[in-house]
Amino acid sequence: MDITSLGYRTDLLLLELSGSTFRDTGEYVVVRTPANPGFWWGNFLLYRTPFAPDDAKIRLDDFRREFPEAKHVAIGIDSVDGEIGAEDEVTAAGLEIDRSVVMTADRVVPPQRPNGEATYRFLAGDDDWEQLYHQSLATADMEVDAAYEDFTRRKLVAKRELVEAGHGKWFGAFDGARLQSSLGLMFDGKGLARFQNVQTSPEDRGRGLASTLVHHASTYGLTEGGARTLVMVADPDYLAIRIYRSVGFNDSETQLQFTLPPA
């Protein structure tokens, strides 16, 4: 299956390692994650071309035919330039447009103000992973309800299984035994390593933990991890993107995602 976008290529790699399935129709790829049906970006359609006139309705119909039980709609375009096509029709159909920056690095530099107080290590043991679950809820950018808690718990299980199967590492910055900041770094075995879920507990922000942890994990990835290229996908409007640029990441592609949340 030929995927052009580095962002989606590494997305699908991680999904496949976690048990997701793919079906290539030619026009689009159907991505399914049976173990977590509430995971929007584990259950979506990835199209190979931008939206042509009238495609918004056609693609919504495609999604509802492929995922008749889904409450959400999630559609991607396998491109690198951020070209949407018939954008007016897309927004008129109610689809929310998310443009993310795919960033890459083959070397990194230390942050200007590193945090030397925390301990930086791999997550190990049930308590560390349980803290990661609660940190993920605390840093969520949406309402945390029972459905979101279930989604987060299922995602946590998948993350831990990937690490325990040897596909990557999960890193944490700790104050004693308390998790302050965390991220994942997963490897394709062919020279690529993809960052996942960089997050810092609300009470620990503004202390240089995330930048120090990104540099720590990047250094591991490019040395012991055997990666030649590190991949990070970031929100262009979120302040964290400055952190990644400051340690050596460069903007490489634009990744497009389109969603229609549950009514």
Short mmCIF file of C-alpha atoms in Angstrom, two decimals:
data_model
loop_
_atom_site.label_atom_id
_atom_site.label_comp_id
_atom_site.label_asym_id
_atom_site.label_seq_id
_atom_site.Cartn_x
_atom_site.Cartn_y
_atom_site.Cartn_z
CA MET A 1 0.00 0.00 0.00
CA ASP A 2 1.63 3.22 -1.20
CA ILE A 3 1.17 6.19 1.17
CA THR A 4 2.78 9.51 0.20
CA SER A 5 2.35 11.48 3.42
CA LEU A 6 5.04 10.82 6.02
CA GLY A 7 2.52 11.75 8.71
CA TYR A 8 -0.06 9.21 7.58
CA ARG A 9 2.57 6.61 6.72
CA THR A 10 3.80 6.62 10.31
CA ASP A 11 0.21 6.86 11.63
CA LEU A 12 -0.71 3.69 9.75
CA LEU A 13 2.47 1.94 10.87
CA LEU A 14 1.58 2.49 14.53
CA LEU A 15 -2.04 1.53 13.95
CA GLU A 16 -1.05 -1.67 12.20
CA LEU A 17 1.29 -2.60 15.05
CA SER A 18 -1.63 -2.04 17.44
CA GLY A 19 -3.95 -4.39 15.54
CA SER A 20 -5.76 -2.03 13.16
CA THR A 21 -6.75 -3.33 9.74
CA PHE A 22 -6.64 -1.65 6.32
CA ARG A 23 -8.60 -2.14 3.12
CA ASP A 24 -7.40 -0.32 0.01
CA THR A 25 -10.23 0.44 -2.41
CA GLY A 26 -7.98 2.37 -4.78
CA GLU A 27 -9.77 5.66 -4.21
CA TYR A 28 -9.38 5.50 -0.44
CA VAL A 29 -8.05 3.30 2.37
CA VAL A 30 -10.45 2.11 5.07
CA VAL A 31 -8.72 2.10 8.47
CA ARG A 32 -10.41 0.14 11.26
CA THR A 33 -9.46 -0.40 14.90
CA PRO A 34 -11.90 -3.01 16.23
CA ALA A 35 -10.41 -2.84 19.74
CA ASN A 36 -11.26 0.87 20.06
CA PRO A 37 -14.30 1.88 17.97
CA GLY A 38 -14.43 5.29 19.67
CA PHE A 39 -10.95 6.18 18.38
CA TRP A 40 -11.68 8.59 15.51
CA TRP A 41 -8.20 8.38 13.97
CA GLY A 42 -8.20 4.63 14.26
CA ASN A 43 -11.47 4.41 12.30
CA PHE A 44 -11.33 6.67 9.27
CA LEU A 45 -11.08 6.93 5.49
CA LEU A 46 -7.85 8.11 3.88
CA TYR A 47 -8.40 9.49 0.37
CA ARG A 48 -5.68 9.86 -2.22
CA THR A 49 -6.87 13.11 -3.79
CA PRO A 50 -8.20 16.51 -2.60
CA PHE A 51 -11.94 17.26 -2.63
CA ALA A 52 -13.29 17.79 -6.14
CA PRO A 53 -16.66 19.58 -6.57
CA ASP A 54 -19.47 17.47 -5.01
CA ASP A 55 -16.93 15.21 -3.22
CA ALA A 56 -17.88 16.42 0.26
CA LYS A 57 -21.30 14.75 0.10
CA ILE A 58 -19.91 11.68 -1.68
CA ARG A 59 -17.21 11.18 0.94
CA LEU A 60 -19.61 11.63 3.83
CA ASP A 61 -21.79 8.95 2.25
CA ASP A 62 -18.72 6.73 1.78
CA PHE A 63 -17.86 7.07 5.45
CA ARG A 64 -21.36 6.28 6.67
CA ARG A 65 -21.52 3.26 4.38
CA GLU A 66 -18.14 1.95 5.64
CA PHE A 67 -18.85 2.79 9.32
CA PRO A 68 -22.63 2.59 9.76
CA GLU A 69 -22.35 2.38 13.57
CA ALA A 70 -19.94 5.30 14.00
CA LYS A 71 -21.13 8.48 15.67
CA HIS A 72 -18.26 10.49 14.23
CA VAL A 73 -16.85 11.16 10.76
CA ALA A 74 -13.08 11.20 10.18
CA ILE A 75 -11.51 11.66 6.75
CA GLY A 76 -7.91 12.26 5.68
CA ILE A 77 -6.15 13.18 2.45
CA ASP A 78 -2.85 11.51 1.59
CA SER A 79 -0.94 14.62 0.51
CA VAL A 80 1.97 16.75 1.64
CA ASP A 81 1.05 20.26 0.45
CA GLY A 82 -2.15 21.00 2.39
CA GLU A 83 -4.28 21.30 -0.75
CA ILE A 84 -7.93 20.75 0.22
CA GLY A 85 -9.69 21.33 -3.10
CA ALA A 86 -13.35 22.41 -2.85
CA GLU A 87 -12.90 23.91 0.61
CA ASP A 88 -16.17 25.87 0.58
CA GLU A 89 -18.13 22.65 0.08
CA VAL A 90 -16.16 20.93 2.82
CA THR A 91 -16.99 23.60 5.40
CA ALA A 92 -20.60 23.86 4.18
CA ALA A 93 -20.97 20.13 4.86
CA GLY A 94 -20.01 20.77 8.49
CA LEU A 95 -16.58 19.16 8.34
CA GLU A 96 -13.98 20.68 10.64
CA ILE A 97 -10.57 21.14 9.00
CA ASP A 98 -7.39 20.37 10.93
CA ARG A 99 -4.04 21.28 9.39
CA SER A 100 -1.07 19.78 11.23
CA VAL A 101 2.62 20.29 10.58
CA VAL A 102 4.70 17.17 9.94
CA MET A 103 8.15 17.92 11.34
CA THR A 104 11.37 15.97 10.90
CA ALA A 105 14.88 15.98 12.37
CA ASP A 106 18.04 14.00 11.74
CA ARG A 107 19.94 15.77 14.52
CA VAL A 108 18.90 17.74 17.58
CA VAL A 109 20.31 20.46 19.83
CA PRO A 110 19.73 20.94 23.56
CA PRO A 111 16.96 23.33 24.64
CA GLN A 112 18.02 26.83 25.65
CA ARG A 113 16.68 26.39 29.18
CA PRO A 114 16.85 22.68 30.03
CA ASN A 115 15.25 21.36 33.18
CA GLY A 116 17.91 19.64 35.27
CA GLU A 117 15.73 18.96 38.30
CA ALA A 118 13.58 16.11 36.97
CA THR A 119 14.64 12.51 36.45
CA TYR A 120 14.27 11.35 32.83
CA ARG A 121 13.64 7.65 32.28
CA PHE A 122 11.45 5.04 30.60
CA LEU A 123 8.05 4.27 32.07
CA ALA A 124 8.28 1.05 34.05
CA GLY A 125 5.64 -0.78 36.02
CA ASP A 126 1.93 -0.44 36.60
CA ASP A 127 2.12 2.76 38.65
CA ASP A 128 3.94 4.68 35.90
CA TRP A 129 1.39 3.61 33.28
CA GLU A 130 -1.54 4.40 35.56
CA GLN A 131 -0.10 7.88 36.08
CA LEU A 132 0.11 8.24 32.29
CA TYR A 133 -3.60 7.40 32.05
CA HIS A 134 -4.56 10.10 34.56
CA GLN A 135 -2.19 12.61 32.96
CA SER A 136 -3.83 11.98 29.60
CA LEU A 137 -7.23 12.78 31.10
CA ALA A 138 -5.89 15.89 32.83
CA THR A 139 -4.42 17.25 29.58
CA ALA A 140 -7.42 16.44 27.36
CA ASP A 141 -8.67 19.30 25.19
CA MET A 142 -12.27 18.13 25.39
CA GLU A 143 -14.86 17.17 27.97
CA VAL A 144 -13.84 14.07 29.86
CA ASP A 145 -16.85 11.77 30.15
CA ALA A 146 -17.22 8.01 30.52
CA ALA A 147 -16.77 7.45 26.78
CA TYR A 148 -13.55 9.47 26.74
CA GLU A 149 -12.24 7.62 29.78
CA ASP A 150 -12.91 4.32 28.00
CA PHE A 151 -11.20 5.58 24.83
CA THR A 152 -8.17 6.73 26.85
CA ARG A 153 -7.93 3.43 28.72
CA ARG A 154 -8.01 1.47 25.46
CA LYS A 155 -5.35 3.74 23.96
CA LEU A 156 -3.19 3.20 27.03
CA VAL A 157 -3.43 -0.56 26.65
CA ALA A 158 -2.35 -0.27 23.00
CA LYS A 159 0.58 2.01 23.88
CA ARG A 160 1.86 -0.34 26.56
CA GLU A 161 1.51 -3.36 24.29
CA LEU A 162 3.60 -1.63 21.60
CA VAL A 163 6.33 -0.87 24.12
CA GLU A 164 6.32 -4.34 25.64
CA ALA A 165 6.47 -5.87 22.16
CA GLY A 166 9.69 -3.92 21.52
CA HIS A 167 8.36 -1.43 18.96
CA GLY A 168 9.31 1.66 20.95
CA LYS A 169 9.74 3.36 24.29
CA TRP A 170 7.63 5.61 26.49
CA PHE A 171 9.61 8.30 28.27
CA GLY A 172 8.77 10.29 31.38
CA ALA A 173 10.08 13.21 33.37
CA PHE A 174 9.63 12.47 37.07
CA ASP A 175 9.74 14.35 40.34
CA GLY A 176 10.61 11.42 42.55
CA ALA A 177 7.99 8.86 41.58
CA ARG A 178 5.49 11.45 40.25
CA LEU A 179 5.08 11.69 36.47
CA GLN A 180 5.37 15.27 35.23
CA SER A 181 5.79 15.02 31.45
CA SER A 182 5.66 12.13 28.99
CA LEU A 183 5.94 11.08 25.36
CA GLY A 184 6.26 7.99 23.20
CA LEU A 185 8.80 7.23 20.47
CA MET A 186 8.01 4.35 18.13
CA PHE A 187 10.34 2.82 15.52
CA ASP A 188 9.63 1.31 12.10
CA GLY A 189 12.88 -0.71 12.07
CA LYS A 190 13.92 0.99 8.82
CA GLY A 191 15.29 4.26 10.12
CA LEU A 192 12.11 6.20 11.02
CA ALA A 193 10.97 7.01 14.55
CA ARG A 194 7.62 8.69 15.28
CA PHE A 195 6.84 10.74 18.39
CA GLN A 196 3.50 10.28 20.13
CA ASN A 197 1.51 12.26 22.66
CA VAL A 198 3.92 14.82 24.11
CA GLN A 199 2.14 16.07 27.24
CA THR A 200 2.90 17.77 30.55
CA SER A 201 0.70 17.82 33.63
CA PRO A 202 -0.97 21.24 34.04
CA GLU A 203 0.75 21.94 37.36
CA ASP A 204 4.20 21.27 35.85
CA ARG A 205 4.04 23.45 32.74
CA GLY A 206 6.42 26.31 32.03
CA ARG A 207 9.44 24.59 33.59
CA GLY A 208 11.22 23.31 30.48
CA LEU A 209 10.20 19.69 31.08
CA ALA A 210 8.75 18.98 27.64
CA SER A 211 11.67 20.45 25.68
CA THR A 212 14.18 18.60 27.83
CA LEU A 213 12.25 15.35 27.48
CA VAL A 214 11.91 15.75 23.68
CA HIS A 215 15.69 16.30 23.44
CA HIS A 216 16.36 13.33 25.74
CA ALA A 217 14.11 11.01 23.70
CA SER A 218 15.44 12.35 20.38
CA THR A 219 19.01 11.67 21.44
CA TYR A 220 18.06 8.13 22.40
CA GLY A 221 16.22 7.62 19.11
CA LEU A 222 19.14 8.78 16.96
CA THR A 223 21.71 6.73 18.88
CA GLU A 224 20.58 3.61 20.74
CA GLY A 225 17.27 3.55 18.86
CA GLY A 226 18.98 3.39 15.48
CA ALA A 227 16.72 5.98 13.81
CA ARG A 228 18.00 8.25 11.03
CA THR A 229 14.89 10.46 10.87
CA LEU A 230 12.61 11.55 13.68
CA VAL A 231 9.00 12.45 12.85
CA MET A 232 6.74 14.72 14.91
CA VAL A 233 3.20 15.89 13.99
CA ALA A 234 2.24 19.18 15.63
CA ASP A 235 -0.60 21.69 15.78
CA PRO A 236 0.71 24.85 14.05
CA ASP A 237 -1.28 27.07 16.43
CA TYR A 238 -0.14 25.43 19.67
CA LEU A 239 2.84 26.87 21.52
CA ALA A 240 4.55 23.45 21.73
CA ILE A 241 5.56 23.68 18.08
CA ARG A 242 8.16 26.25 19.13
CA ILE A 243 9.65 23.67 21.47
CA TYR A 244 10.16 21.19 18.65
CA ARG A 245 11.69 23.80 16.36
CA SER A 246 14.02 24.98 19.12
CA VAL A 247 15.61 21.54 19.49
CA GLY A 248 16.11 21.02 15.76
CA PHE A 249 12.85 19.89 14.12
CA ASN A 250 11.97 21.42 10.73
CA ASP A 251 8.57 21.74 9.02
CA SER A 252 8.36 19.16 6.20
CA GLU A 253 4.70 18.57 5.25
CA THR A 254 1.13 19.60 6.00
CA GLN A 255 -1.21 16.83 7.16
CA LEU A 256 -4.94 17.29 6.55
CA GLN A 257 -7.71 15.82 8.70
CA PHE A 258 -11.45 16.43 8.46
CA THR A 259 -13.90 15.59 11.22
CA LEU A 260 -17.58 15.77 11.96
CA PRO A 261 -18.04 15.23 15.71
CA PRO A 262 -21.02 13.28 17.09
CA ALA A 263 -24.21 15.32 17.15
#
